[in-house]
């Protein structure tokens, strides 16, 4: 039996971990990590003894900002209806 090409309900079922609320909560967590990384960078700039460890908060900041941006783009595309079909 073939799948119906014209289903009655066309709404896509989104898994809970990809839902809007979960993405927003995850973005809030990532913002907190980015702030933590920025504070860490400022501490490493103030104290020369910690200058060699500046890569750790820098990496935290870059990675959290990257993931924050991709999650934000995903939410924007979902709201505008331009999300590519799978």
PDB file of C-alpha atoms in Angstrom:
ATOM      1  CA  UNK A   1       0.000   0.000   0.000  1.00  0.00           C
ATOM      2  CA  UNK A   2       1.390   3.382  -0.997  1.00  0.00           C
ATOM      3  CA  UNK A   3       1.637   6.286   1.391  1.00  0.00           C
ATOM      4  CA  UNK A   4      -0.976   8.949   0.856  1.00  0.00           C
ATOM      5  CA  UNK A   5       0.636  11.860  -0.988  1.00  0.00           C
ATOM      6  CA  UNK A   6      -2.136  14.221   0.132  1.00  0.00           C
ATOM      7  CA  UNK A   7      -2.551  13.655   3.856  1.00  0.00           C
ATOM      8  CA  UNK A   8      -5.330  15.377   5.739  1.00  0.00           C
ATOM      9  CA  UNK A   9      -2.972  16.740   8.383  1.00  0.00           C
ATOM     10  CA  UNK A  10       0.140  18.351   6.902  1.00  0.00           C
ATOM     11  CA  UNK A  11       1.744  19.546  10.096  1.00  0.00           C
ATOM     12  CA  UNK A  12       5.250  18.143  10.621  1.00  0.00           C
ATOM     13  CA  UNK A  13       5.792  16.347  13.913  1.00  0.00           C
ATOM     14  CA  UNK A  14       8.836  17.892  15.567  1.00  0.00           C
ATOM     15  CA  UNK A  15      10.757  15.838  18.159  1.00  0.00           C
ATOM     16  CA  UNK A  16      10.775  17.327  21.665  1.00  0.00           C
ATOM     17  CA  UNK A  17      14.497  18.099  21.563  1.00  0.00           C
ATOM     18  CA  UNK A  18      14.003  20.144  18.377  1.00  0.00           C
ATOM     19  CA  UNK A  19      10.940  22.001  19.614  1.00  0.00           C
ATOM     20  CA  UNK A  20      10.797  25.757  19.950  1.00  0.00           C
ATOM     21  CA  UNK A  21      10.823  25.724  23.746  1.00  0.00           C
ATOM     22  CA  UNK A  22      13.787  23.361  23.919  1.00  0.00           C
ATOM     23  CA  UNK A  23      15.751  25.463  21.419  1.00  0.00           C
ATOM     24  CA  UNK A  24      15.013  28.647  23.363  1.00  0.00           C
ATOM     25  CA  UNK A  25      16.081  27.034  26.643  1.00  0.00           C
ATOM     26  CA  UNK A  26      19.245  25.733  24.982  1.00  0.00           C
ATOM     27  CA  UNK A  27      19.960  29.191  23.567  1.00  0.00           C
ATOM     28  CA  UNK A  28      19.593  30.648  27.069  1.00  0.00           C
ATOM     29  CA  UNK A  29      22.112  28.130  28.369  1.00  0.00           C
ATOM     30  CA  UNK A  30      24.484  28.956  25.510  1.00  0.00           C
ATOM     31  CA  UNK A  31      24.180  32.668  26.271  1.00  0.00           C
ATOM     32  CA  UNK A  32      25.207  31.958  29.867  1.00  0.00           C
ATOM     33  CA  UNK A  33      28.205  29.933  28.646  1.00  0.00           C
ATOM     34  CA  UNK A  34      29.193  32.775  26.303  1.00  0.00           C
ATOM     35  CA  UNK A  35      29.031  35.278  29.160  1.00  0.00           C
ATOM     36  CA  UNK A  36      31.143  32.921  31.280  1.00  0.00           C
ATOM     37  CA  UNK A  37      33.691  32.706  28.456  1.00  0.00           C
ATOM     38  CA  UNK A  38      33.763  36.486  28.043  1.00  0.00           C
ATOM     39  CA  UNK A  39      34.376  36.943  31.758  1.00  0.00           C
ATOM     40  CA  UNK A  40      37.139  34.340  31.567  1.00  0.00           C
ATOM     41  CA  UNK A  41      38.766  36.209  28.694  1.00  0.00           C
ATOM     42  CA  UNK A  42      38.709  39.443  30.652  1.00  0.00           C
ATOM     43  CA  UNK A  43      40.337  37.713  33.634  1.00  0.00           C
ATOM     44  CA  UNK A  44      43.108  36.249  31.454  1.00  0.00           C
ATOM     45  CA  UNK A  45      43.812  39.692  29.993  1.00  0.00           C
ATOM     46  CA  UNK A  46      44.121  41.271  33.449  1.00  0.00           C
ATOM     47  CA  UNK A  47      46.473  38.720  34.994  1.00  0.00           C
ATOM     48  CA  UNK A  48      49.615  37.869  32.980  1.00  0.00           C
ATOM     49  CA  UNK A  49      50.014  34.586  34.854  1.00  0.00           C
ATOM     50  CA  UNK A  50      46.859  33.262  33.174  1.00  0.00           C
ATOM     51  CA  UNK A  51      47.615  34.603  29.680  1.00  0.00           C
ATOM     52  CA  UNK A  52      48.656  31.184  28.359  1.00  0.00           C
ATOM     53  CA  UNK A  53      45.243  29.757  29.288  1.00  0.00           C
ATOM     54  CA  UNK A  54      43.229  32.334  27.341  1.00  0.00           C
ATOM     55  CA  UNK A  55      42.373  29.713  24.712  1.00  0.00           C
ATOM     56  CA  UNK A  56      39.994  27.891  27.068  1.00  0.00           C
ATOM     57  CA  UNK A  57      37.482  30.731  27.614  1.00  0.00           C
ATOM     58  CA  UNK A  58      38.042  31.833  24.016  1.00  0.00           C
ATOM     59  CA  UNK A  59      37.081  28.387  22.791  1.00  0.00           C
ATOM     60  CA  UNK A  60      34.014  28.399  25.056  1.00  0.00           C
ATOM     61  CA  UNK A  61      32.974  31.763  23.684  1.00  0.00           C
ATOM     62  CA  UNK A  62      33.447  30.828  20.026  1.00  0.00           C
ATOM     63  CA  UNK A  63      31.750  27.441  20.282  1.00  0.00           C
ATOM     64  CA  UNK A  64      28.765  28.711  22.236  1.00  0.00           C
ATOM     65  CA  UNK A  65      28.319  31.640  19.832  1.00  0.00           C
ATOM     66  CA  UNK A  66      28.466  29.283  16.839  1.00  0.00           C
ATOM     67  CA  UNK A  67      25.911  26.868  18.242  1.00  0.00           C
ATOM     68  CA  UNK A  68      23.726  29.791  19.389  1.00  0.00           C
ATOM     69  CA  UNK A  69      23.748  31.166  15.826  1.00  0.00           C
ATOM     70  CA  UNK A  70      22.890  27.829  14.199  1.00  0.00           C
ATOM     71  CA  UNK A  71      20.041  27.227  16.644  1.00  0.00           C
ATOM     72  CA  UNK A  72      18.779  30.765  16.061  1.00  0.00           C
ATOM     73  CA  UNK A  73      18.899  30.300  12.279  1.00  0.00           C
ATOM     74  CA  UNK A  74      16.983  27.045  12.665  1.00  0.00           C
ATOM     75  CA  UNK A  75      14.258  28.818  14.646  1.00  0.00           C
ATOM     76  CA  UNK A  76      14.063  31.700  12.163  1.00  0.00           C
ATOM     77  CA  UNK A  77      13.780  29.341   9.200  1.00  0.00           C
ATOM     78  CA  UNK A  78      11.116  27.336  10.983  1.00  0.00           C
ATOM     79  CA  UNK A  79       9.050  30.445  11.735  1.00  0.00           C
ATOM     80  CA  UNK A  80       9.290  31.797   8.195  1.00  0.00           C
ATOM     81  CA  UNK A  81       8.462  28.421   6.686  1.00  0.00           C
ATOM     82  CA  UNK A  82      11.672  28.164   4.672  1.00  0.00           C
ATOM     83  CA  UNK A  83      12.995  25.067   6.381  1.00  0.00           C
ATOM     84  CA  UNK A  84      14.122  22.529   3.784  1.00  0.00           C
ATOM     85  CA  UNK A  85      12.106  19.352   3.598  1.00  0.00           C
ATOM     86  CA  UNK A  86      13.828  16.143   4.624  1.00  0.00           C
TER      87      UNK A  86
END
